[in-house]
PDB file of C-alpha atoms in Angstrom:
ATOM      1  CA  MET A  76     246.041 232.043 240.076  1.00 63.00           C
ATOM      2  CA  ARG A  77     243.079 229.387 239.213  1.00 75.00           C
ATOM      3  CA  ARG A  78     240.319 229.082 241.609  1.00 86.00           C
ATOM      4  CA  PHE A  79     239.257 225.263 242.252  1.00 93.00           C
ATOM      5  CA  GLU A  80     236.860 223.652 244.614  1.00 96.00           C
ATOM      6  CA  TYR A  81     238.252 221.459 247.067  1.00 97.00           C
ATOM      7  CA  ALA A  82     235.639 218.199 248.563  1.00 98.00           C
ATOM      8  CA  ARG A  83     236.553 215.517 251.010  1.00 98.00           C
ATOM      9  CA  PRO A  84     234.093 213.084 250.726  1.00 98.00           C
ATOM     10  CA  ARG A  85     233.322 210.563 253.455  1.00 97.00           C
ATOM     11  CA  THR A  86     233.119 207.462 251.659  1.00 98.00           C
ATOM     12  CA  PRO A  87     234.341 205.746 248.081  1.00 98.00           C
ATOM     13  CA  GLN A  88     231.205 205.663 246.400  1.00 98.00           C
ATOM     14  CA  GLU A  89     230.707 209.494 247.565  1.00 98.00           C
ATOM     15  CA  ALA A  90     234.089 210.305 246.190  1.00 98.00           C
ATOM     16  CA  VAL A  91     233.332 208.464 242.562  1.00 98.00           C
ATOM     17  CA  ASP A  92     229.940 210.388 242.323  1.00 98.00           C
ATOM     18  CA  LEU A  93     231.582 213.706 242.636  1.00 98.00           C
ATOM     19  CA  VAL A  94     234.000 213.054 240.039  1.00 98.00           C
ATOM     20  CA  ALA A  95     231.907 211.464 237.685  1.00 98.00           C
ATOM     21  CA  GLY A  96     229.595 214.380 237.941  1.00 97.00           C
ATOM     22  CA  SER A  97     231.756 216.577 236.518  1.00 97.00           C
ATOM     23  CA  ASP A  98     234.012 216.812 233.669  1.00 96.00           C
ATOM     24  CA  ASP A  99     236.100 219.232 235.447  1.00 95.00           C
ATOM     25  CA  ALA A 100     236.682 217.043 238.191  1.00 98.00           C
ATOM     26  CA  ALA A 101     239.845 214.920 239.519  1.00 97.00           C
ATOM     27  CA  PHE A 102     240.818 212.871 242.399  1.00 98.00           C
ATOM     28  CA  LEU A 103     243.795 213.883 245.133  1.00 97.00           C
ATOM     29  CA  ALA A 104     245.535 211.272 246.979  1.00 96.00           C
ATOM     30  CA  GLY A 105     249.103 212.019 248.206  1.00 94.00           C
ATOM     31  CA  GLY A 106     249.521 214.913 245.170  1.00 93.00           C
ATOM     32  CA  SER A 107     253.218 214.024 244.854  1.00 91.00           C
ATOM     33  CA  ASN A 108     252.529 214.585 240.625  1.00 94.00           C
ATOM     34  CA  LEU A 109     248.778 216.047 240.354  1.00 93.00           C
ATOM     35  CA  VAL A 110     250.358 219.021 242.505  1.00 90.00           C
ATOM     36  CA  ASP A 111     253.561 219.171 240.455  1.00 92.00           C
ATOM     37  CA  HIS A 112     250.833 219.620 237.083  1.00 94.00           C
ATOM     38  CA  LEU A 113     249.078 222.441 238.793  1.00 92.00           C
ATOM     39  CA  LYS A 114     251.901 224.108 239.240  1.00 90.00           C
ATOM     40  CA  VAL A 115     253.188 224.261 235.607  1.00 90.00           C
ATOM     41  CA  GLY A 116     249.851 224.259 234.449  1.00 90.00           C
ATOM     42  CA  ILE A 117     249.606 220.889 232.959  1.00 91.00           C
ATOM     43  CA  ALA A 118     246.308 220.359 234.672  1.00 92.00           C
ATOM     44  CA  SER A 119     243.648 222.619 236.017  1.00 93.00           C
ATOM     45  CA  PRO A 120     240.914 220.546 237.464  1.00 95.00           C
ATOM     46  CA  GLY A 121     237.656 222.871 238.729  1.00 96.00           C
ATOM     47  CA  VAL A 122     237.078 220.507 241.316  1.00 97.00           C
ATOM     48  CA  LEU A 123     239.730 218.561 243.555  1.00 97.00           C
ATOM     49  CA  VAL A 124     237.762 215.382 245.531  1.00 98.00           C
ATOM     50  CA  ASP A 125     240.410 214.235 248.286  1.00 98.00           C
ATOM     51  CA  VAL A 126     240.653 210.569 248.817  1.00 98.00           C
ATOM     52  CA  GLY A 127     243.219 210.378 251.094  1.00 96.00           C
ATOM     53  CA  GLY A 128     240.674 209.858 254.287  1.00 95.00           C
ATOM     54  CA  LEU A 129     238.546 207.207 252.944  1.00 97.00           C
ATOM     55  CA  GLY A 130     240.100 204.298 255.054  1.00 97.00           C
ATOM     56  CA  LEU A 131     242.136 203.090 251.769  1.00 98.00           C
ATOM     57  CA  ASP A 132     245.180 202.713 253.588  1.00 97.00           C
ATOM     58  CA  ARG A 133     245.779 199.237 255.138  1.00 98.00           C
ATOM     59  CA  VAL A 134     247.610 195.957 253.529  1.00 98.00           C
ATOM     60  CA  GLU A 135     245.659 192.954 254.478  1.00 98.00           C
ATOM     61  CA  GLU A 136     247.062 189.299 254.507  1.00 97.00           C
ATOM     62  CA  THR A 137     244.737 186.896 252.467  1.00 95.00           C
ATOM     63  CA  ASP A 138     244.278 183.321 251.623  1.00 95.00           C
ATOM     64  CA  GLY A 139     245.726 184.108 248.201  1.00 95.00           C
ATOM     65  CA  GLY A 140     248.795 186.627 249.137  1.00 97.00           C
ATOM     66  CA  LEU A 141     248.466 190.165 249.640  1.00 98.00           C
ATOM     67  CA  ARG A 142     245.317 193.009 249.489  1.00 98.00           C
ATOM     68  CA  ILE A 143     246.861 196.510 249.494  1.00 98.00           C
ATOM     69  CA  GLY A 144     244.911 199.710 249.791  1.00 98.00           C
ATOM     70  CA  ALA A 145     245.062 201.807 247.159  1.00 98.00           C
ATOM     71  CA  GLY A 146     245.919 204.760 249.578  1.00 98.00           C
ATOM     72  CA  VAL A 147     248.825 203.113 251.229  1.00 98.00           C
ATOM     73  CA  ARG A 148     251.588 205.223 251.132  1.00 98.00           C
ATOM     74  CA  ASN A 149     255.174 203.789 249.525  1.00 98.00           C
ATOM     75  CA  SER A 150     257.351 203.837 252.392  1.00 98.00           C
ATOM     76  CA  ASP A 151     254.647 201.959 254.788  1.00 98.00           C
ATOM     77  CA  LEU A 152     253.992 199.070 251.854  1.00 98.00           C
ATOM     78  CA  ALA A 153     258.213 199.046 251.501  1.00 98.00           C
ATOM     79  CA  ALA A 154     258.227 198.290 255.276  1.00 98.00           C
ATOM     80  CA  HIS A 155     255.787 196.102 255.337  1.00 98.00           C
ATOM     81  CA  PRO A 156     256.868 192.988 257.181  1.00 98.00           C
ATOM     82  CA  VAL A 157     255.302 190.368 254.652  1.00 97.00           C
ATOM     83  CA  VAL A 158     256.312 192.526 251.751  1.00 98.00           C
ATOM     84  CA  ARG A 159     259.971 192.367 252.818  1.00 97.00           C
ATOM     85  CA  SER A 160     259.930 188.678 253.631  1.00 97.00           C
ATOM     86  CA  ARG A 161     258.096 187.245 250.551  1.00 97.00           C
ATOM     87  CA  TYR A 162     257.921 190.062 248.349  1.00 98.00           C
ATOM     88  CA  ALA A 163     261.328 191.404 247.579  1.00 98.00           C
ATOM     89  CA  VAL A 164     260.575 192.523 244.152  1.00 98.00           C
ATOM     90  CA  LEU A 165     257.896 194.863 245.457  1.00 98.00           C
ATOM     91  CA  ALA A 166     260.211 196.282 248.151  1.00 98.00           C
ATOM     92  CA  ARG A 167     262.823 196.920 245.899  1.00 98.00           C
ATOM     93  CA  SER A 168     261.003 198.688 243.066  1.00 98.00           C
ATOM     94  CA  LEU A 169     259.061 200.622 245.692  1.00 98.00           C
ATOM     95  CA  LEU A 170     262.674 201.848 247.370  1.00 97.00           C
ATOM     96  CA  ALA A 171     263.961 202.766 244.018  1.00 97.00           C
ATOM     97  CA  GLY A 172     261.797 205.124 243.226  1.00 95.00           C
ATOM     98  CA  ALA A 173     261.853 208.920 244.381  1.00 93.00           C
ATOM     99  CA  SER A 174     263.023 210.029 247.671  1.00 93.00           C
ATOM    100  CA  ALA A 175     262.249 209.102 251.182  1.00 94.00           C
ATOM    101  CA  GLN A 176     260.287 211.987 251.519  1.00 95.00           C
ATOM    102  CA  ILE A 177     257.972 211.563 248.522  1.00 95.00           C
ATOM    103  CA  ARG A 178     257.920 207.878 249.355  1.00 96.00           C
ATOM    104  CA  HIS A 179     255.993 209.002 252.789  1.00 96.00           C
ATOM    105  CA  GLN A 180     253.394 211.011 250.834  1.00 96.00           C
ATOM    106  CA  ALA A 181     252.876 208.929 247.531  1.00 97.00           C
ATOM    107  CA  THR A 182     250.092 206.179 247.563  1.00 98.00           C
ATOM    108  CA  THR A 183     249.792 202.957 246.133  1.00 98.00           C
ATOM    109  CA  ALA A 184     247.338 203.942 243.225  1.00 98.00           C
ATOM    110  CA  GLY A 185     249.056 207.412 242.632  1.00 97.00           C
ATOM    111  CA  ASN A 186     251.989 205.669 241.767  1.00 97.00           C
ATOM    112  CA  LEU A 187     250.390 203.900 239.662  1.00 98.00           C
ATOM    113  CA  LEU A 188     248.573 206.583 237.448  1.00 98.00           C
ATOM    114  CA  GLN A 189     251.435 208.817 237.756  1.00 96.00           C
ATOM    115  CA  ARG A 190     252.061 210.565 234.123  1.00 97.00           C
ATOM    116  CA  THR A 191     255.080 210.421 231.965  1.00 97.00           C
ATOM    117  CA  ARG A 192     258.205 212.638 233.104  1.00 95.00           C
ATOM    118  CA  CYS A 193     258.971 213.705 229.450  1.00 97.00           C
ATOM    119  CA  VAL A 194     260.574 216.964 229.431  1.00 97.00           C
ATOM    120  CA  TYR A 195     258.279 217.982 226.518  1.00 98.00           C
ATOM    121  CA  PHE A 196     254.843 216.797 228.169  1.00 98.00           C
ATOM    122  CA  TYR A 197     256.348 219.603 231.111  1.00 96.00           C
ATOM    123  CA  ASP A 198     257.443 222.362 228.870  1.00 96.00           C
ATOM    124  CA  ALA A 199     254.007 223.902 227.492  1.00 92.00           C
ATOM    125  CA  THR A 200     256.047 225.636 224.746  1.00 95.00           C
ATOM    126  CA  THR A 201     256.430 222.587 222.932  1.00 97.00           C
ATOM    127  CA  PRO A 202     253.979 220.401 220.891  1.00 98.00           C
ATOM    128  CA  CYS A 203     253.098 217.634 223.020  1.00 98.00           C
ATOM    129  CA  ASN A 204     250.465 215.412 221.646  1.00 98.00           C
ATOM    130  CA  LYS A 205     249.934 213.725 225.487  1.00 98.00           C
ATOM    131  CA  ARG A 206     249.243 217.276 226.669  1.00 97.00           C
ATOM    132  CA  GLU A 207     247.443 218.386 223.904  1.00 97.00           C
ATOM    133  CA  PRO A 208     246.256 215.832 221.311  1.00 97.00           C
ATOM    134  CA  GLY A 209     246.632 216.728 217.890  1.00 98.00           C
ATOM    135  CA  THR A 210     249.705 219.447 218.182  1.00 98.00           C
ATOM    136  CA  GLY A 211     252.409 216.241 217.461  1.00 98.00           C
ATOM    137  CA  CYS A 212     255.363 215.108 219.390  1.00 98.00           C
ATOM    138  CA  SER A 213     258.497 216.993 219.940  1.00 98.00           C
ATOM    139  CA  ALA A 214     260.281 213.966 221.682  1.00 98.00           C
ATOM    140  CA  VAL A 215     260.631 212.504 218.201  1.00 97.00           C
ATOM    141  CA  ASP A 216     262.891 214.174 217.034  1.00 96.00           C
ATOM    142  CA  GLY A 217     264.284 215.612 219.823  1.00 97.00           C
ATOM    143  CA  TYR A 218     265.845 214.424 223.369  1.00 97.00           C
ATOM    144  CA  GLN A 219     265.732 210.974 223.160  1.00 97.00           C
ATOM    145  CA  ARG A 220     267.089 209.263 226.241  1.00 97.00           C
ATOM    146  CA  TYR A 221     264.185 208.559 227.736  1.00 97.00           C
ATOM    147  CA  ASN A 222     262.241 207.754 225.043  1.00 98.00           C
ATOM    148  CA  ALA A 223     260.554 203.920 224.318  1.00 98.00           C
ATOM    149  CA  ILE A 224     261.885 201.267 222.203  1.00 98.00           C
ATOM    150  CA  LEU A 225     258.792 199.343 222.482  1.00 98.00           C
ATOM    151  CA  GLY A 226     254.954 199.708 221.627  1.00 98.00           C
ATOM    152  CA  ALA A 227     255.514 203.227 220.827  1.00 98.00           C
ATOM    153  CA  SER A 228     253.697 205.208 217.922  1.00 98.00           C
ATOM    154  CA  ALA A 229     254.274 208.147 215.851  1.00 97.00           C
ATOM    155  CA  ALA A 230     251.974 210.095 218.137  1.00 98.00           C
ATOM    156  CA  CYS A 231     254.016 209.426 221.273  1.00 98.00           C
ATOM    157  CA  VAL A 232     257.289 207.813 222.007  1.00 98.00           C
ATOM    158  CA  THR A 233     257.282 208.365 226.121  1.00 97.00           C
ATOM    159  CA  VAL A 234     257.645 205.815 228.956  1.00 98.00           C
ATOM    160  CA  HIS A 235     255.446 205.478 232.242  1.00 98.00           C
ATOM    161  CA  PRO A 236     257.628 206.339 234.950  1.00 97.00           C
ATOM    162  CA  SER A 237     256.436 203.829 237.948  1.00 98.00           C
ATOM    163  CA  ASP A 238     258.770 201.330 239.314  1.00 98.00           C
ATOM    164  CA  LEU A 239     255.995 200.205 241.375  1.00 98.00           C
ATOM    165  CA  ALA A 240     253.824 198.759 238.473  1.00 98.00           C
ATOM    166  CA  VAL A 241     256.881 197.006 236.782  1.00 98.00           C
ATOM    167  CA  GLY A 242     257.145 195.074 240.291  1.00 98.00           C
ATOM    168  CA  LEU A 243     253.174 194.647 240.447  1.00 98.00           C
ATOM    169  CA  ALA A 244     253.327 193.904 236.761  1.00 98.00           C
ATOM    170  CA  VAL A 245     255.709 190.786 237.634  1.00 98.00           C
ATOM    171  CA  LEU A 246     253.679 189.932 240.376  1.00 98.00           C
ATOM    172  CA  ASP A 247     250.443 189.092 238.177  1.00 98.00           C
ATOM    173  CA  ALA A 248     248.574 191.965 240.388  1.00 98.00           C
ATOM    174  CA  THR A 249     244.864 192.539 239.776  1.00 98.00           C
ATOM    175  CA  VAL A 250     243.246 195.762 240.460  1.00 98.00           C
ATOM    176  CA  GLU A 251     239.755 196.706 242.168  1.00 98.00           C
ATOM    177  CA  VAL A 252     238.262 199.863 240.803  1.00 98.00           C
ATOM    178  CA  LEU A 253     235.142 201.766 241.959  1.00 98.00           C
ATOM    179  CA  GLY A 254     233.259 203.367 239.229  1.00 98.00           C
ATOM    180  CA  PRO A 255     229.552 205.061 238.136  1.00 97.00           C
ATOM    181  CA  ASP A 256     228.592 201.783 237.508  1.00 96.00           C
ATOM    182  CA  GLY A 257     229.801 199.777 240.360  1.00 98.00           C
ATOM    183  CA  ALA A 258     232.871 197.554 241.148  1.00 98.00           C
ATOM    184  CA  ARG A 259     235.000 195.791 239.138  1.00 98.00           C
ATOM    185  CA  THR A 260     238.276 193.981 238.814  1.00 98.00           C
ATOM    186  CA  LEU A 261     241.021 193.804 236.118  1.00 98.00           C
ATOM    187  CA  PRO A 262     244.565 192.668 235.847  1.00 98.00           C
ATOM    188  CA  LEU A 263     246.925 195.525 236.235  1.00 98.00           C
ATOM    189  CA  ALA A 264     248.641 194.495 232.774  1.00 98.00           C
ATOM    190  CA  ASP A 265     245.158 195.780 231.424  1.00 98.00           C
ATOM    191  CA  LEU A 266     245.658 198.987 233.077  1.00 98.00           C
ATOM    192  CA  HIS A 267     247.975 200.848 231.502  1.00 98.00           C
ATOM    193  CA  ARG A 268     247.676 201.584 227.585  1.00 98.00           C
ATOM    194  CA  LEU A 269     250.140 201.717 224.798  1.00 98.00           C
ATOM    195  CA  PRO A 270     249.964 205.313 223.115  1.00 98.00           C
ATOM    196  CA  GLY A 271     248.705 204.299 219.703  1.00 98.00           C
ATOM    197  CA  ASP A 272     246.562 207.353 218.328  1.00 97.00           C
ATOM    198  CA  SER A 273     245.374 208.296 221.677  1.00 98.00           C
ATOM    199  CA  PRO A 274     248.487 209.073 223.891  1.00 98.00           C
ATOM    200  CA  GLU A 275     246.683 211.476 226.204  1.00 97.00           C
ATOM    201  CA  GLN A 276     244.635 208.354 227.643  1.00 97.00           C
ATOM    202  CA  ASP A 277     247.057 206.770 230.181  1.00 98.00           C
ATOM    203  CA  THR A 278     245.293 203.871 231.032  1.00 98.00           C
ATOM    204  CA  THR A 279     241.928 201.693 230.372  1.00 98.00           C
ATOM    205  CA  LEU A 280     239.698 203.605 233.454  1.00 98.00           C
ATOM    206  CA  ALA A 281     237.062 205.948 232.576  1.00 98.00           C
ATOM    207  CA  HIS A 282     236.329 209.147 234.041  1.00 98.00           C
ATOM    208  CA  GLY A 283     235.134 208.969 237.803  1.00 98.00           C
ATOM    209  CA  GLU A 284     236.754 205.487 238.222  1.00 98.00           C
ATOM    210  CA  LEU A 285     238.781 205.168 241.248  1.00 98.00           C
ATOM    211  CA  ILE A 286     241.129 202.461 242.090  1.00 98.00           C
ATOM    212  CA  THR A 287     240.362 201.210 245.899  1.00 98.00           C
ATOM    213  CA  ALA A 288     243.154 198.410 246.148  1.00 98.00           C
ATOM    214  CA  VAL A 289     245.391 196.020 244.281  1.00 98.00           C
ATOM    215  CA  THR A 290     245.943 192.250 244.954  1.00 98.00           C
ATOM    216  CA  VAL A 291     248.960 190.499 244.848  1.00 98.00           C
ATOM    217  CA  PRO A 292     248.837 186.789 244.425  1.00 98.00           C
ATOM    218  CA  ARG A 293     251.404 184.518 246.582  1.00 97.00           C
ATOM    219  CA  LEU A 294     254.216 183.543 244.745  1.00 97.00           C
ATOM    220  CA  PRO A 295     254.894 179.600 244.501  1.00 95.00           C
ATOM    221  CA  GLU A 296     257.033 178.275 247.439  1.00 94.00           C
ATOM    222  CA  GLY A 297     260.772 178.587 246.597  1.00 95.00           C
ATOM    223  CA  ALA A 298     260.201 181.591 244.551  1.00 97.00           C
ATOM    224  CA  VAL A 299     262.936 184.373 244.972  1.00 98.00           C
ATOM    225  CA  SER A 300     262.307 187.855 242.770  1.00 98.00           C
ATOM    226  CA  THR A 301     264.039 191.123 242.407  1.00 98.00           C
ATOM    227  CA  TYR A 302     264.098 194.694 240.925  1.00 98.00           C
ATOM    228  CA  TYR A 303     266.951 196.159 239.199  1.00 98.00           C
ATOM    229  CA  LYS A 304     266.972 199.986 238.087  1.00 98.00           C
ATOM    230  CA  ALA A 305     269.452 201.370 236.060  1.00 98.00           C
ATOM    231  CA  ARG A 306     269.834 205.171 236.279  1.00 97.00           C
ATOM    232  CA  ASP A 307     271.396 208.327 235.510  1.00 96.00           C
ATOM    233  CA  ARG A 308     272.189 209.116 239.288  1.00 93.00           C
ATOM    234  CA  ALA A 309     271.712 207.080 242.621  1.00 89.00           C
ATOM    235  CA  SER A 310     268.683 208.380 244.028  1.00 87.00           C
ATOM    236  CA  TYR A 311     265.593 210.353 242.813  1.00 88.00           C
ATOM    237  CA  ALA A 312     266.115 209.379 239.116  1.00 95.00           C
ATOM    238  CA  PHE A 313     263.452 207.484 236.580  1.00 96.00           C
ATOM    239  CA  ALA A 314     264.603 204.669 235.437  1.00 98.00           C
ATOM    240  CA  LEU A 315     266.729 204.328 232.112  1.00 98.00           C
ATOM    241  CA  VAL A 316     265.622 200.527 232.157  1.00 98.00           C
ATOM    242  CA  SER A 317     264.581 198.634 234.759  1.00 98.00           C
ATOM    243  CA  VAL A 318     263.821 194.804 235.356  1.00 99.00           C
ATOM    244  CA  ALA A 319     261.651 193.141 237.804  1.00 99.00           C
ATOM    245  CA  ALA A 320     262.101 189.406 237.954  1.00 98.00           C
ATOM    246  CA  VAL A 321     260.749 186.111 239.679  1.00 98.00           C
ATOM    247  CA  VAL A 322     262.158 182.781 239.391  1.00 98.00           C
ATOM    248  CA  ALA A 323     260.072 179.707 240.644  1.00 96.00           C
ATOM    249  CA  GLY A 324     261.218 176.130 239.635  1.00 94.00           C
ATOM    250  CA  ASP A 325     260.833 176.441 235.748  1.00 94.00           C
ATOM    251  CA  GLU A 326     258.784 179.542 235.831  1.00 96.00           C
ATOM    252  CA  VAL A 327     260.675 182.888 235.320  1.00 98.00           C
ATOM    253  CA  ARG A 328     258.806 185.968 234.848  1.00 98.00           C
ATOM    254  CA  VAL A 329     260.562 189.381 233.898  1.00 98.00           C
ATOM    255  CA  ALA A 330     258.653 192.621 233.576  1.00 99.00           C
ATOM    256  CA  TRP A 331     260.676 195.733 231.776  1.00 99.00           C
ATOM    257  CA  GLY A 332     260.390 199.126 232.982  1.00 98.00           C
ATOM    258  CA  GLY A 333     261.712 202.652 230.880  1.00 98.00           C
ATOM    259  CA  VAL A 334     261.135 200.850 227.653  1.00 98.00           C
ATOM    260  CA  ALA A 335     257.607 201.980 226.904  1.00 98.00           C
ATOM    261  CA  HIS A 336     254.592 203.538 227.421  1.00 98.00           C
ATOM    262  CA  ARG A 337     253.476 200.855 230.006  1.00 98.00           C
ATOM    263  CA  PRO A 338     255.224 198.356 231.992  1.00 98.00           C
ATOM    264  CA  TRP A 339     256.667 195.758 229.425  1.00 98.00           C
ATOM    265  CA  ARG A 340     255.920 191.867 230.214  1.00 98.00           C
ATOM    266  CA  ALA A 341     258.738 190.055 228.519  1.00 98.00           C
ATOM    267  CA  THR A 342     256.130 187.071 227.456  1.00 98.00           C
ATOM    268  CA  VAL A 343     258.238 185.994 224.681  1.00 98.00           C
ATOM    269  CA  LEU A 344     261.407 185.973 226.756  1.00 98.00           C
ATOM    270  CA  GLU A 345     259.453 184.005 229.484  1.00 98.00           C
ATOM    271  CA  GLU A 346     258.385 181.433 227.275  1.00 98.00           C
ATOM    272  CA  ALA A 347     261.782 181.022 225.581  1.00 98.00           C
ATOM    273  CA  LEU A 348     263.674 180.548 229.088  1.00 98.00           C
ATOM    274  CA  ARG A 349     260.799 178.435 230.723  1.00 95.00           C
ATOM    275  CA  GLY A 350     262.195 174.975 231.919  1.00 94.00           C
ATOM    276  CA  GLY A 351     265.682 175.954 230.245  1.00 94.00           C
ATOM    277  CA  PRO A 352     269.051 177.088 232.056  1.00 95.00           C
ATOM    278  CA  LEU A 353     269.590 180.626 232.785  1.00 97.00           C
ATOM    279  CA  ASP A 354     272.745 181.182 232.116  1.00 97.00           C
ATOM    280  CA  GLU A 355     273.934 184.522 230.532  1.00 98.00           C
ATOM    281  CA  GLU A 356     274.382 183.397 226.757  1.00 98.00           C
ATOM    282  CA  THR A 357     270.439 181.469 227.241  1.00 98.00           C
ATOM    283  CA  VAL A 358     269.103 184.906 228.771  1.00 98.00           C
ATOM    284  CA  ARG A 359     270.522 187.043 226.291  1.00 98.00           C
ATOM    285  CA  ALA A 360     269.086 184.928 223.217  1.00 98.00           C
ATOM    286  CA  ALA A 361     265.671 185.236 224.884  1.00 98.00           C
ATOM    287  CA  CYS A 362     266.020 188.827 225.544  1.00 98.00           C
ATOM    288  CA  LEU A 363     267.187 189.042 221.528  1.00 98.00           C
ATOM    289  CA  GLU A 364     263.627 187.263 221.036  1.00 98.00           C
ATOM    290  CA  GLU A 365     261.758 189.499 222.994  1.00 98.00           C
ATOM    291  CA  LEU A 366     263.447 192.687 221.641  1.00 98.00           C
ATOM    292  CA  ALA A 367     263.034 191.905 217.798  1.00 98.00           C
ATOM    293  CA  PRO A 368     260.360 194.435 217.249  1.00 98.00           C
ATOM    294  CA  ALA A 369     262.112 197.222 219.493  1.00 98.00           C
ATOM    295  CA  THR A 370     262.809 200.622 217.433  1.00 98.00           C
ATOM    296  CA  THR A 371     265.772 202.446 218.558  1.00 98.00           C
ATOM    297  CA  GLY A 372     266.968 206.418 217.543  1.00 96.00           C
ATOM    298  CA  PRO A 373     270.157 207.882 217.858  1.00 96.00           C
ATOM    299  CA  GLY A 374     269.478 208.695 221.614  1.00 97.00           C
ATOM    300  CA  THR A 375     267.897 205.047 222.547  1.00 98.00           C
ATOM    301  CA  ALA A 376     270.209 202.518 220.975  1.00 98.00           C
ATOM    302  CA  PHE A 377     272.106 202.009 223.827  1.00 98.00           C
ATOM    303  CA  LYS A 378     268.749 200.491 225.645  1.00 98.00           C
ATOM    304  CA  LEU A 379     268.939 197.540 223.839  1.00 98.00           C
ATOM    305  CA  GLU A 380     272.479 196.132 225.206  1.00 98.00           C
ATOM    306  CA  MET A 381     271.463 197.897 228.836  1.00 98.00           C
ATOM    307  CA  VAL A 382     268.275 196.045 229.343  1.00 98.00           C
ATOM    308  CA  THR A 383     269.428 192.787 227.873  1.00 98.00           C
ATOM    309  CA  GLY A 384     272.535 193.423 230.244  1.00 98.00           C
ATOM    310  CA  ALA A 385     270.412 194.214 233.122  1.00 98.00           C
ATOM    311  CA  THR A 386     268.174 190.937 232.420  1.00 98.00           C
ATOM    312  CA  ALA A 387     270.907 188.487 231.958  1.00 98.00           C
ATOM    313  CA  MET A 388     272.566 189.701 235.035  1.00 98.00           C
ATOM    314  CA  VAL A 389     269.639 189.746 237.382  1.00 98.00           C
ATOM    315  CA  LEU A 390     268.186 186.203 236.193  1.00 98.00           C
ATOM    316  CA  THR A 391     271.676 184.504 236.561  1.00 98.00           C
ATOM    317  CA  ASP A 392     271.898 186.217 240.133  1.00 98.00           C
ATOM    318  CA  LEU A 393     268.299 184.684 240.691  1.00 98.00           C
ATOM    319  CA  ALA A 394     268.941 181.245 239.532  1.00 97.00           C
ATOM    320  CA  GLY A 395     271.940 180.972 241.467  1.00 95.00           C
ATOM    321  CA  ARG A 396     270.150 182.093 244.710  1.00 94.00           C
ATOM    322  CA  ALA A 397     267.271 179.745 244.009  1.00 90.00           C
ATOM    323  CA  ARG A 398     269.159 176.378 243.764  1.00 74.00           C
TER     324      ARG A 398
END
């Protein structure tokens, strides 16, 4: 057993200073992902800084929408009356994730920062560039069912596992961050990275930066939204593909999960559908444009039709409800 130090700071700034001051320190919130990594040896920090008691667990209505504290539990956020009534895509994405027990423990920021569930990442006997840079990617020629089809690289073909991140991506959420150099905000779209040559870097956060809140803009009047997840079993399974969508008048927003190293905002599809009909033929044609750069293997070719069919089903249903 590897020994580590445990710290419970009293303020977010104290937490940031503790982690930023040591290359061997990490934040601990709900721990539903990090504790797994500690058990199998993927992570071995010398210092764990517990951010669970910093008061970052409130959901607040603002003039512009919602401000969600980084420590808000997934189950509490899904049950929040404003989320349920105005942001169906957010509630559904939360309820599609993990199990009820894990949702009671997992936090908003922790969910966004969870690492891949690629089987080779978890198997320390196999090469994995995300776990050990420069060793290779076993998933390229190995088990491919959960591999990416968009934005992958020769160094990594894994996908981001979060359902919540996909729901927030379609809502144009922003992330509030506190770091050694002060506070900053960034679009959620800029939080997660594509793998490139550095797949070990999941996000654009610097060491010691702490997510303190996520803000969600108010949806336009009359907007309808939803989240659909295709998976191998009915619960406690990660997405093969998922679709988060918003329809508001002529505006269509779509984000995909299970297809890339980060939530994939389908901007080409959105532009193709703007102001036009949302019938199955039109949506499928727009999906074809979005998927033009996709790369598939024997184990991932099914995702092309799966994400296309799911998107057509979701958007035609939302279009009917929006009339």
